[in-house]
Coordinates of C-alpha atoms and ligand atoms in Angstrom, one line a residue:
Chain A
X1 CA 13.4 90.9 -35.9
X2 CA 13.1 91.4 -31.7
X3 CA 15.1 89.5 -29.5
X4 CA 12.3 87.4 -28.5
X5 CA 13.8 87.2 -24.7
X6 CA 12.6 90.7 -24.4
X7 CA 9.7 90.7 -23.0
X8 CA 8.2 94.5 -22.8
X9 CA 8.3 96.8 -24.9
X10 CA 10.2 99.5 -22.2
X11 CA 13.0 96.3 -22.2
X12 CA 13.2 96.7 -26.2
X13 CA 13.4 100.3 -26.2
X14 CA 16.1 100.2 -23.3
X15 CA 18.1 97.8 -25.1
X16 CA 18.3 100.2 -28.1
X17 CA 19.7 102.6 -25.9
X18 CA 16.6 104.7 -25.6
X19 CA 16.6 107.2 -23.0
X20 CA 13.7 108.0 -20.8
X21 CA 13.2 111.3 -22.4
X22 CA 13.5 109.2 -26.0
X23 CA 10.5 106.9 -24.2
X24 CA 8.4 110.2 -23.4
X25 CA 8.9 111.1 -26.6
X26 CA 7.6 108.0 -28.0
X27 CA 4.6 108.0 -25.8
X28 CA 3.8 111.8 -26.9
X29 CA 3.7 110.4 -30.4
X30 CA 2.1 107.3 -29.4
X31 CA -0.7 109.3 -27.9
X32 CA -1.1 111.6 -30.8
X33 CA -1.2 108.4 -33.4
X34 CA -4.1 107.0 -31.0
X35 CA -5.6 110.9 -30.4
X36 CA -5.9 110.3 -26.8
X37 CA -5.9 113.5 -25.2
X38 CA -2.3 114.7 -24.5
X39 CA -3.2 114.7 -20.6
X40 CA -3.1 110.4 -21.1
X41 CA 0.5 110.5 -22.1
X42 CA 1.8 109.6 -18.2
X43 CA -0.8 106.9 -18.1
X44 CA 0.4 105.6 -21.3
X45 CA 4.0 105.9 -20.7
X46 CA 3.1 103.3 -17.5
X47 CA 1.5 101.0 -19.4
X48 CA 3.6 101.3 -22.3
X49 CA 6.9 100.3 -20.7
X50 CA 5.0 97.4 -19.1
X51 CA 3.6 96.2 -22.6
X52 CA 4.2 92.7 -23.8
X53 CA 4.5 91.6 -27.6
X54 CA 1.0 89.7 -28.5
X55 CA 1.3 87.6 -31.4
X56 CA -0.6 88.8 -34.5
X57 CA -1.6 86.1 -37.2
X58 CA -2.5 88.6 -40.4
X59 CA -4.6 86.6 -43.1
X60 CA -4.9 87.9 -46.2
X61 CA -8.2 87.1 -48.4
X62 CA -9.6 88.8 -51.8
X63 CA -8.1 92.2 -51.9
X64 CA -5.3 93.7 -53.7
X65 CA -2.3 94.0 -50.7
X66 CA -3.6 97.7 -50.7
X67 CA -4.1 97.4 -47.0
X68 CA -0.7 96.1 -46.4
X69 CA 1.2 97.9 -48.4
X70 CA -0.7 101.2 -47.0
X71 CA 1.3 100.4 -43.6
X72 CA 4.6 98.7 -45.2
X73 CA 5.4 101.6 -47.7
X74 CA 7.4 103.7 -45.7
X75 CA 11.0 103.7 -45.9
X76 CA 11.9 105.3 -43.2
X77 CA 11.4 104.3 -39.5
X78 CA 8.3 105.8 -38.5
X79 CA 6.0 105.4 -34.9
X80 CA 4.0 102.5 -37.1
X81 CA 7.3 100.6 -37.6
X82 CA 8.6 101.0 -34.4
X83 CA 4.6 99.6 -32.8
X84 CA 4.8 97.1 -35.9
X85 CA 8.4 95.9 -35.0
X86 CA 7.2 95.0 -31.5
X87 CA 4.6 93.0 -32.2
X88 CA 5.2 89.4 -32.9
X89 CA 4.0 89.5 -36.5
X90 CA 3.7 85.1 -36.6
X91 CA 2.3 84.7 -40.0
X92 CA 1.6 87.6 -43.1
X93 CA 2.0 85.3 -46.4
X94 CA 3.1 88.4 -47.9
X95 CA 5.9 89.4 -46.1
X96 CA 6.9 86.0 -44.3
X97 CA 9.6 84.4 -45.9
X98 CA 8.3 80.9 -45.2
X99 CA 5.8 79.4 -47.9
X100 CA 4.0 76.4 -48.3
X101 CA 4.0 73.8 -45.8
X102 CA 6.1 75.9 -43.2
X103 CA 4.0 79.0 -43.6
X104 CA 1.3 76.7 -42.4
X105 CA 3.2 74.9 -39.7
X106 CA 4.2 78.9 -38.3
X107 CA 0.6 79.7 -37.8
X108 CA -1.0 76.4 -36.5
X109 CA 2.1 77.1 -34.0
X110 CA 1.0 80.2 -33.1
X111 CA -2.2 79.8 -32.5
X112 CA -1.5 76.9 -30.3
X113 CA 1.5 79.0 -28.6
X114 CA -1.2 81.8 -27.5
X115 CA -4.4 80.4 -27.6
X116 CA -6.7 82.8 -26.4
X117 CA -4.9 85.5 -26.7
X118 CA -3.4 86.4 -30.3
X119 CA -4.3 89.0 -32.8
X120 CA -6.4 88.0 -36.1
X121 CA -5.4 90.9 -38.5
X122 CA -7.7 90.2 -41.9
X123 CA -7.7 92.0 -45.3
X124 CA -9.7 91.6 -47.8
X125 CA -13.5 89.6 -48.2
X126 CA -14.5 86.3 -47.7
X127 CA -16.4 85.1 -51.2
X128 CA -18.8 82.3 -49.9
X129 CA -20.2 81.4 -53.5
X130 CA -17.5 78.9 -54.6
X131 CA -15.0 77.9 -52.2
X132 CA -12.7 77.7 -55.0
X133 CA -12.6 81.7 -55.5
X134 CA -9.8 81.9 -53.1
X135 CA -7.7 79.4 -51.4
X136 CA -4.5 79.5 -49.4
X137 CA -2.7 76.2 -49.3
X138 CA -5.6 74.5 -50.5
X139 CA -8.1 75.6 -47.9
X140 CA -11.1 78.1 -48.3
X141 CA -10.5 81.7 -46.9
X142 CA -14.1 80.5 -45.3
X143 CA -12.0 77.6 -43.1
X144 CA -8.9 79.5 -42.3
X145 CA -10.7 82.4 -41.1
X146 CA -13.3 80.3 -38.6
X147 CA -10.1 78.2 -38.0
X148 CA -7.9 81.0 -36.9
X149 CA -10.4 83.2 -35.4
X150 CA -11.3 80.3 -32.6
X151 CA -8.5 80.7 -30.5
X152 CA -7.9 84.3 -30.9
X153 CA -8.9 87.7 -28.5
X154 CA -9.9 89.4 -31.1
X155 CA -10.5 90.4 -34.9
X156 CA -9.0 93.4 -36.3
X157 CA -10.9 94.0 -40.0
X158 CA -8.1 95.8 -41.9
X159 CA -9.4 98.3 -44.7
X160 CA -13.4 97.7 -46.6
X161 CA -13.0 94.5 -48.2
X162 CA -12.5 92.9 -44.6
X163 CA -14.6 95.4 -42.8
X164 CA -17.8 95.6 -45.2
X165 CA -17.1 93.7 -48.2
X166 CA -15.3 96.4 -50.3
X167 CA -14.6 96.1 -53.4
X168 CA -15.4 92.2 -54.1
X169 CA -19.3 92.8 -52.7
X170 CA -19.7 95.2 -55.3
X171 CA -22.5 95.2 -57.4
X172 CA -23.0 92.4 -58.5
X173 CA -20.9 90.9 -55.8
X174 CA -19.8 88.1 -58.4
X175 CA -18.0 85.9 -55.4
X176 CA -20.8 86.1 -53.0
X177 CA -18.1 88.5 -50.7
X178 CA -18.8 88.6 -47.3
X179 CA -17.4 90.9 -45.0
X180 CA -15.3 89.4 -41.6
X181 CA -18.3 90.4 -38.9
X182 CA -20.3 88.4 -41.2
X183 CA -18.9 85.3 -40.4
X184 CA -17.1 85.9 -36.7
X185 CA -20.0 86.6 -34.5
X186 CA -18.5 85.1 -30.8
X187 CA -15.5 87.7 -31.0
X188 CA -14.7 91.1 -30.8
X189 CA -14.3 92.5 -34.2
X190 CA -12.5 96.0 -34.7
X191 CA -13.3 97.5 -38.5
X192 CA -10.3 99.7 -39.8
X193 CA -11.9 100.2 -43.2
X194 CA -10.5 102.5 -45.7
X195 CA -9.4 102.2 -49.3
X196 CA -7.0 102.0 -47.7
X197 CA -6.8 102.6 -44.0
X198 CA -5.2 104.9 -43.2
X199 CA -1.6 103.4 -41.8
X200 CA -1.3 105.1 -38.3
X201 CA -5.1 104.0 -37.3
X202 CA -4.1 100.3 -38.3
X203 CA -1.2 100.8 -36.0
X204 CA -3.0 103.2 -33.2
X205 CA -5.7 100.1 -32.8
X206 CA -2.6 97.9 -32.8
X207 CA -0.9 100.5 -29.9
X208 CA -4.3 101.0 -28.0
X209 CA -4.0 97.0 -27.8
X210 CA -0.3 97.1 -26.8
X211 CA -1.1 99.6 -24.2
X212 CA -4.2 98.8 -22.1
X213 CA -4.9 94.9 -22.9
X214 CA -8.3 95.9 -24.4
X215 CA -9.5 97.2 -27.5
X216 CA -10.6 100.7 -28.1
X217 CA -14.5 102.1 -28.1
X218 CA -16.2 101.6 -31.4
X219 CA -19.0 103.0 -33.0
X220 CA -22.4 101.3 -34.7
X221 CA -20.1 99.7 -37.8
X222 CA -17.3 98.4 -35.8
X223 CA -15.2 101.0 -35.9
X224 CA -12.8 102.9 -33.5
X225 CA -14.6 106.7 -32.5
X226 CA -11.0 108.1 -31.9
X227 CA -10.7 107.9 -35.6
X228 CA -13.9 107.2 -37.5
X229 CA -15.8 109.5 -34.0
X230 CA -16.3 112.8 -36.3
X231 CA -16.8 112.9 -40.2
X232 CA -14.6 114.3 -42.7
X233 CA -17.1 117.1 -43.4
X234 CA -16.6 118.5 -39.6
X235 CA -13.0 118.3 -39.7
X236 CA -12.3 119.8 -43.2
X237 CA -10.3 122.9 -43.6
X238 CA -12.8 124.0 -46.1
X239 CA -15.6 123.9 -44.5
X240 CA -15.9 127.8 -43.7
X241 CA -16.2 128.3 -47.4
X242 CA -19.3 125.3 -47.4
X243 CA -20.6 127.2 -44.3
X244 CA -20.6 130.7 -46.4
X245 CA -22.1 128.4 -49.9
X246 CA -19.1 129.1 -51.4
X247 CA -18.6 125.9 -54.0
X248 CA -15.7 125.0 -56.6
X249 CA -18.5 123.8 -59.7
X250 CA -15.4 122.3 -62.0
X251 CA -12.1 121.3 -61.1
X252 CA -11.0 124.1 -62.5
X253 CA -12.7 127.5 -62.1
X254 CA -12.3 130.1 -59.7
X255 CA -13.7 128.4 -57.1
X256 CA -11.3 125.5 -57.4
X257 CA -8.2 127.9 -57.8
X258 CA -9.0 129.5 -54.5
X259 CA -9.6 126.0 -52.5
X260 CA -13.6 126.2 -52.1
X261 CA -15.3 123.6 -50.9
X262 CA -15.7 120.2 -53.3
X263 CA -19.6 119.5 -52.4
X264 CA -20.8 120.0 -55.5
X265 CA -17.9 118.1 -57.3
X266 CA -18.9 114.7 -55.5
X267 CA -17.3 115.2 -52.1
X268 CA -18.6 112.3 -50.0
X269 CA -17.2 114.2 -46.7
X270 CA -20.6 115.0 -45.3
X271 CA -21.1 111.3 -44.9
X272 CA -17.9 110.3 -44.4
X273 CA -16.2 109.2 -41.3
X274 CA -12.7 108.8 -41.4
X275 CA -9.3 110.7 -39.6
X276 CA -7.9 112.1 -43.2
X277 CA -8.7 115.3 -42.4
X278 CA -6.5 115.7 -39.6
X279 CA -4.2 112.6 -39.7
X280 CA -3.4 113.5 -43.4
X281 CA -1.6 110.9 -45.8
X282 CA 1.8 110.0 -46.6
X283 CA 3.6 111.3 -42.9
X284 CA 0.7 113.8 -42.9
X285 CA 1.5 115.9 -46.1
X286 CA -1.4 116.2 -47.7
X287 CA -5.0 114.7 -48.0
X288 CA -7.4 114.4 -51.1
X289 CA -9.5 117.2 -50.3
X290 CA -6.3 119.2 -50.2
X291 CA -4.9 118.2 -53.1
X292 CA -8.3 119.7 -54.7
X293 CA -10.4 116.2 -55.1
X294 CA -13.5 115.2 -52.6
X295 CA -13.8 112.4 -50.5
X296 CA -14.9 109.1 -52.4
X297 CA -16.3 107.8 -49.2
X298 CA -13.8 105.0 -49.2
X299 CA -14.4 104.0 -45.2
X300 CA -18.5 103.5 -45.4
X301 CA -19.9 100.6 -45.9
X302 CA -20.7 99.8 -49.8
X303 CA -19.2 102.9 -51.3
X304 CA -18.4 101.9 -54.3
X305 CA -22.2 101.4 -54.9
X306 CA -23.1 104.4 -53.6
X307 CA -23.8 106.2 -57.2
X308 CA -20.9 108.5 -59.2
X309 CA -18.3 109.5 -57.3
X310 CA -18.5 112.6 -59.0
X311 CA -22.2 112.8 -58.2
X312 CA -22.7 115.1 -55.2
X313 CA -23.8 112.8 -53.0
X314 CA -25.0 110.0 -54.7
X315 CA -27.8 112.1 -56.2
X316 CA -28.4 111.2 -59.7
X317 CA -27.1 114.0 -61.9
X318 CA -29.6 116.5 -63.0
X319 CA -30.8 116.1 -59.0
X320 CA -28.4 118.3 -57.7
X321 CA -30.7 121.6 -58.1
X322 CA -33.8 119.8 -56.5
X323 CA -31.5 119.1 -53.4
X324 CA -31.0 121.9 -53.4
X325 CA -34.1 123.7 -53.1
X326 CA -35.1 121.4 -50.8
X327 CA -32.7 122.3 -48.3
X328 CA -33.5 126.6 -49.1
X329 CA -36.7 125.1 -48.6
X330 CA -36.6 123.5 -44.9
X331 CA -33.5 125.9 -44.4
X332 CA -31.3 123.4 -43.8
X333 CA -27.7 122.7 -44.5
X334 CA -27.3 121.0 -48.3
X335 CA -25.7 118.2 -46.7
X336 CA -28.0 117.2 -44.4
X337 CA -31.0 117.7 -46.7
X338 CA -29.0 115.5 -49.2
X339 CA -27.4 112.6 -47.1
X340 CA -31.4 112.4 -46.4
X341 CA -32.5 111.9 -50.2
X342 CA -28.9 109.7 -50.4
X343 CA -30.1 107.5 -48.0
X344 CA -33.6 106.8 -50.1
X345 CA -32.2 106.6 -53.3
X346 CA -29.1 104.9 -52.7
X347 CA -31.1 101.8 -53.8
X348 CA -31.9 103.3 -57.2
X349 CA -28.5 104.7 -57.8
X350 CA -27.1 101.5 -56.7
X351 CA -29.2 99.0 -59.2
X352 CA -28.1 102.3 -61.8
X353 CA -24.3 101.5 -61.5
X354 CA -23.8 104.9 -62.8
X355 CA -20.7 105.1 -64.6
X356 CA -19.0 108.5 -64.7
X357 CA -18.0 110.1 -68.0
X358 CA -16.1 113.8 -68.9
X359 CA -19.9 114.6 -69.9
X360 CA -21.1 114.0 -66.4
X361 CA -18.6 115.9 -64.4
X362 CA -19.1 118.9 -67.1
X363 CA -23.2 118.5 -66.4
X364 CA -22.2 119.1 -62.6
X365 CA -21.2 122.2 -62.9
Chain B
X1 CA 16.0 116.2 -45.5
X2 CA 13.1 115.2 -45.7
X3 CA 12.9 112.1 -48.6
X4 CA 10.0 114.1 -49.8
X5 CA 12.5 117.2 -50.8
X6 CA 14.1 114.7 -53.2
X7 CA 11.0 114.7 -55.8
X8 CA 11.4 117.4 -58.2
X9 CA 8.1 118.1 -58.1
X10 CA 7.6 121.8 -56.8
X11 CA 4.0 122.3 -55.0
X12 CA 2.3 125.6 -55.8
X13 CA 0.0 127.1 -53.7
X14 CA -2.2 129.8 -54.9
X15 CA -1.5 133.0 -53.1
X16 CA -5.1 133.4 -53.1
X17 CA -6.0 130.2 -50.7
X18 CA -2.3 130.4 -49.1
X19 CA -3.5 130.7 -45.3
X20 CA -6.6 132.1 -45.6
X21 CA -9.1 129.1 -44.6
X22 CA -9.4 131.4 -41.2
X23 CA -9.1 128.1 -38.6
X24 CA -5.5 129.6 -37.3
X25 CA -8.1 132.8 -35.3
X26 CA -10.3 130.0 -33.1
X27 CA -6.9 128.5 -32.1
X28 CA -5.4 131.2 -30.9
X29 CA -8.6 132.4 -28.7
X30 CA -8.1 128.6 -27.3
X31 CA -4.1 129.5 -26.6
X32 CA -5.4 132.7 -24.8
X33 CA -8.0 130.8 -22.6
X34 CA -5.2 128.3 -21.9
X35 CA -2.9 131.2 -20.5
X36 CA -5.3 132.4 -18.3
X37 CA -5.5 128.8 -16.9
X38 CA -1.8 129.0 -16.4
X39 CA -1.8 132.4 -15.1
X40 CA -4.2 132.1 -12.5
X41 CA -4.2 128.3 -11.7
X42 CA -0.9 127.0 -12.5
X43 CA -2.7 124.6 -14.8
X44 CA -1.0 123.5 -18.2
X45 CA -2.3 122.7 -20.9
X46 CA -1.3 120.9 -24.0
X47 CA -3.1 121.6 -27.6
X48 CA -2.5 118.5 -30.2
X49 CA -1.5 119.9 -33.7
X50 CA -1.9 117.0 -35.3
X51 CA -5.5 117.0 -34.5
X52 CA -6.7 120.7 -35.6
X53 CA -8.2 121.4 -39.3
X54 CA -5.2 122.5 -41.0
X55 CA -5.2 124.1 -44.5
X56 CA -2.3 125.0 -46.5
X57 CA -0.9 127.6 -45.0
X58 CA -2.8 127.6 -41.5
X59 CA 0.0 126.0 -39.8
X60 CA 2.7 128.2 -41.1
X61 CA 0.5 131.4 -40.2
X62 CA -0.2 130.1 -36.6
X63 CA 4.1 129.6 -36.3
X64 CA 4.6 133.1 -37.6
X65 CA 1.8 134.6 -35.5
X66 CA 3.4 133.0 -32.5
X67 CA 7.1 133.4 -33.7
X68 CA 10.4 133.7 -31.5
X69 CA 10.7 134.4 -28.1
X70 CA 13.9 133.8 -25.9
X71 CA 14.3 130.1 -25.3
X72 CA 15.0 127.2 -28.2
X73 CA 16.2 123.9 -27.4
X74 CA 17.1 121.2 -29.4
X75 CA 16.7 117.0 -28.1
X76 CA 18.4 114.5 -29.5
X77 CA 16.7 111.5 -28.6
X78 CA 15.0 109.0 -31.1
X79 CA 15.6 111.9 -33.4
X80 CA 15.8 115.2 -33.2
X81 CA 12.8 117.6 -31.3
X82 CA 12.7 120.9 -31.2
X83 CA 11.3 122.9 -28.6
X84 CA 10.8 126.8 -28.2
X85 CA 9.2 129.5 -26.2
X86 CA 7.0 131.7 -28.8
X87 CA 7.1 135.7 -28.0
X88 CA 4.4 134.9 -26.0
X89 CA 5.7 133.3 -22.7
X90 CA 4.5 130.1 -21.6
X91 CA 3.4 129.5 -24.7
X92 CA 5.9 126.6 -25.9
X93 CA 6.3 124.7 -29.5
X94 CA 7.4 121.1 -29.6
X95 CA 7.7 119.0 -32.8
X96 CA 9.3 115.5 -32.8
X97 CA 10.6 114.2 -35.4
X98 CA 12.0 110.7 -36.3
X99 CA 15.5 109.6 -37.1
X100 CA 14.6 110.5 -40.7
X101 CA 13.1 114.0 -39.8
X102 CA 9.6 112.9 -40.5
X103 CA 7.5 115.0 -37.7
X104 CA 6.2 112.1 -35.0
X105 CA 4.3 115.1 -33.1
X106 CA 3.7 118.9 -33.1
X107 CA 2.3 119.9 -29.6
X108 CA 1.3 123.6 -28.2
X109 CA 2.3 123.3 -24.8
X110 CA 0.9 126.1 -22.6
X111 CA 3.1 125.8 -19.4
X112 CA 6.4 127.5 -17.4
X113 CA 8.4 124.4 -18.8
X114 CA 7.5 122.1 -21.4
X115 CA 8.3 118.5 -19.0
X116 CA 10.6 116.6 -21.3
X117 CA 13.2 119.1 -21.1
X118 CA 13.9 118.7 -17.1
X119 CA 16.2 115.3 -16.7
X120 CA 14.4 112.3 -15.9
X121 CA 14.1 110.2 -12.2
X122 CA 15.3 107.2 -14.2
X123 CA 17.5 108.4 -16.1
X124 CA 19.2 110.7 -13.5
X125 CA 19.2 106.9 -11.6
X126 CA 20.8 105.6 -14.3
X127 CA 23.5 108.5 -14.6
X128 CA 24.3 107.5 -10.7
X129 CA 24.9 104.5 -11.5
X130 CA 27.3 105.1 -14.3
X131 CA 29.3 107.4 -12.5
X132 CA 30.2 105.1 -9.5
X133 CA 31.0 102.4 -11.6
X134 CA 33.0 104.5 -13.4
X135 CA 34.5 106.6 -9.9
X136 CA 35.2 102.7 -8.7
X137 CA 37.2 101.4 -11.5
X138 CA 40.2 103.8 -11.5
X139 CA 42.3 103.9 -15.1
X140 CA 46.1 101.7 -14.4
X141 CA 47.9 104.8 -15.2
X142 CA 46.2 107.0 -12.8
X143 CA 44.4 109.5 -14.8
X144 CA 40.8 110.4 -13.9
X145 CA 39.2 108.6 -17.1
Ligands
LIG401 S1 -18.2 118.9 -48.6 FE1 -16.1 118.1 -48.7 S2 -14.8 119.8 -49.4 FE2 -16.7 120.7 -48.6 S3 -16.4 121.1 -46.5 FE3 -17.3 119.1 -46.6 S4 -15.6 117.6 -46.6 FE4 -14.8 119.7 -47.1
LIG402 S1 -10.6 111.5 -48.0 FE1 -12.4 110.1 -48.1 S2 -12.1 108.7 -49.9 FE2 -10.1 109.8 -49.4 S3 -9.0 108.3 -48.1 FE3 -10.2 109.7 -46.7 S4 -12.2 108.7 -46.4 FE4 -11.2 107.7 -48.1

């Protein structure tokens, strides 16, 4: 826990014993984990030592603790511990050790404490077809979400349940899910999605918040552009071999051995826009396309109904030659021809379900 | 160690993909435009690791390319960092890494110095500081410390 007399974040580190070259060091990484340009890091070691500790309600709705365990996991300290420590984390009825009654109590007290100016992290989807499908402490996730967000600055929508509906809204969206923009409308809401996020962009919004008082530029779904500003297609290591139409066509032929691009094998990259390519996973070891498997599409809205995830593209199978010619046709790229068709028959492959056998993935090739 | 080096689970790259995904070559023109910069401005510049297209392999052909040169220096602050002049001059390598030697950041800095190596105003102030107080309180028996 922090000394709650400390009142910046340069007093914490100073207290620790942290140097000012330890502090620089902390704002390089800082600034990498929020990919502002490494020219920012003066800028941010200013602000940074002057950065006070907001208080951050974190409700949880229907989702599986994905999200959270995504940023708890690590053992070690990391950057995202060391942001995370310094906020003042009021109320997570996952990790608090308060239940019942005095979980309650903490947050009403926080949001009195700061009004106007706490954190709302949220994960998971808010069903609206029977209150009863998920309650905390009796009340609706509906109420304690419109309660909660009243008071606060802002929203930050923590991984695709919270930011688009996820998994819940999924065909045939038996809850009635709803995603958190759906319901807050007179705050700023910040979408991390992901399945899960990935940890250091929960943090880096968390950091960018820490650092300037504001919250960070976001594209047309709600998303921050420093991490979600370039899709995983334009940032994969592989894409030389998709410029040259070189293509792994099972997981295990040539092609696959010699790290081709995953297109044809379902890769969602092309419409994908997410940091994994370059912020990796696990303390950056390794990412899906690397470890030989395409993107699922995990941060778009309604992916999950998006068609096979072994489908290229969502194009039914037995499509994937007519996409093709299409695009020799116009001589365009594949992708572009197909996120095209995607976008028509998403409807059809989304009324489909299509479920994904060995017989599919063996008719892809 | 890395807690990663304690799962006995050895990774195998293919030799034929091992470095070969051919986005190490666009760096390096970047690296030479950034030396220019430096040569003829006096303007560094600082390349973000983290943020460049990395394949397996990329990254350890880009260190080997740039490999050696006469200066390494290692910080112990929050962790260890390490910091080195490649056989190209002004072209500098610095990784942080936590407490637990998981990397924090891996920078290309294009410059004479890279700046966290030169002692701090603050902490220089702070140094000051300790040294008076320490000059003003003499020990009983006389001896300098
Ligand atoms: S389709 Fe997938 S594997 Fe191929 S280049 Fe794009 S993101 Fe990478
Ligand atoms: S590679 Fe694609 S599916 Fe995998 S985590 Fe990243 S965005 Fe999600």
């Amino acid at each position: 826990m922090v000394d709650k007399k400390i009142k910046t974040l340069g007093d914490a580190l100073r207290r620790n014993g942290v140097s000012r070259r330890g502090f620089l060091k902390f704002c390089t990484a800082t600034a990498s984990m929020m990919a502002l340009p490494p020219a920012m890091v003066p800028a941010l070691a200013a602000s940074l030592d002057k950065a006070r500790r907001p208080s951050v309600i974190w409700l949880s709705f229907q989702e599986c603790t994905g999200c959270t365990e995504s940023l708890t996991r690590s053992h070690s300290p990391t950057l995202e511990n060391l942001i995370f420590d310094h906020i003042s984390l009021d109320y997570h009825h996952t990790l608090q050790a308060a239940s019942g009654h005095a979980a309650e109590a903490a947050r009403e007290e926080a949001m009195r404490a700061n009004e106007g100016n706490y954190l709302v992290v949220v994960d998971g989807a808010i069903p609206l077809g029977n209150p009863g499908y998920s309650t905390i402490a009796g009340f609706s996730n509906l109420q304690i979400l419109e309660e909660t967000a009243a008071g606060a600055a802002a929203v930050i929508a923590v991984g695709s349940c919270a930011a688009f509906g996820g998994l819940p809204k999924a065909d045939p969206n038996p809850t009635g899910a709803v995603s958190v923009r759906d319901i807050v409308t007179d705050k700023p809401v910040v979408n991390v999605s992901g399945c899960p996020p990935i940890p250091v962009v929960i943090t880096g919004v968390l950091a960018h918040f820490l650092t300037f008082g504001t919250l960070p530029e976001l594209d047309e779904y709600g998303r921050p552009k420093a991490f979600f500003g370039t899709s995983i297609h334009d940032r994969c290591y592989r894409r030389p071999f998709y410029d040259k139409g070189l293509f792994a066509n099972t997981f295990d032929d040539e092609g696959a051995r010699k790290g081709w691009c995953l297109y044809k094998l379902g890769c969602k990259g092309p419409m994908t826009y997410n940091a994994c390519a370059t912020v990796k996973w696990n303390e950056g070891t390794s990412w899906p396309v690397e470890s030989g498997h395409g993107c699922l599409g995990c941060s778009q809205p309604d992916f999950w109904d998006a068609g096979g995830f072994y489908n290229a593209l969502s194009i039914p199978v037995g499509d994937i030659s007519r996409t093709t010619s299409y695009a020799a046709a116009a001589g365009l790229g594949v992708a572009a021809v197909a996120a095209g068709i995607n976008h028509k028959t998403k409807v059809a492959a989304r009324k489909r379900h299509d479920r994904v056998t060995i017989d599919d993935l063996e008719k892809i090739s | 160690m890395d807690a990663r080096d304690t799962i006995p689970i050895l990774i195998e790259t293919s030799a034929a993909t091992d470095g070969c995904f051919q986005n190490t070559r666009p760096l390096l023109h970047e690296i030479a435009h950034a030396l220019r910069r430096l040569q003829l401005e006096g303007v560094a510049t600082t390349l973000d690791l983290s943020a460049i297209p990395f394949g397996p392999g990329d990254e350890r052909q880009l260190i080997d390319f740039l490999g050696k040169g006469e200066v390494s220096a290692k910080l112990e602050a929050m962790g260890e960092s390490l910091i080195w002049e490649s056989r190209y001059a002004g072209v500098w390598i610095v990784e942080h890494r936590s407490t637990s030697s998981e990397r924090l950041a891996f920078q290309l800095e294009i410059t004479k110095l890279p700046a966290i190596l030169a002692s701090q105003p603050e902490d220089i102030a702070e140094s000051l500081l300790m040294l008076r107080e320490a000059l003003e309180s003499p020990q009983a028996d006389g001896t300098l410390v």
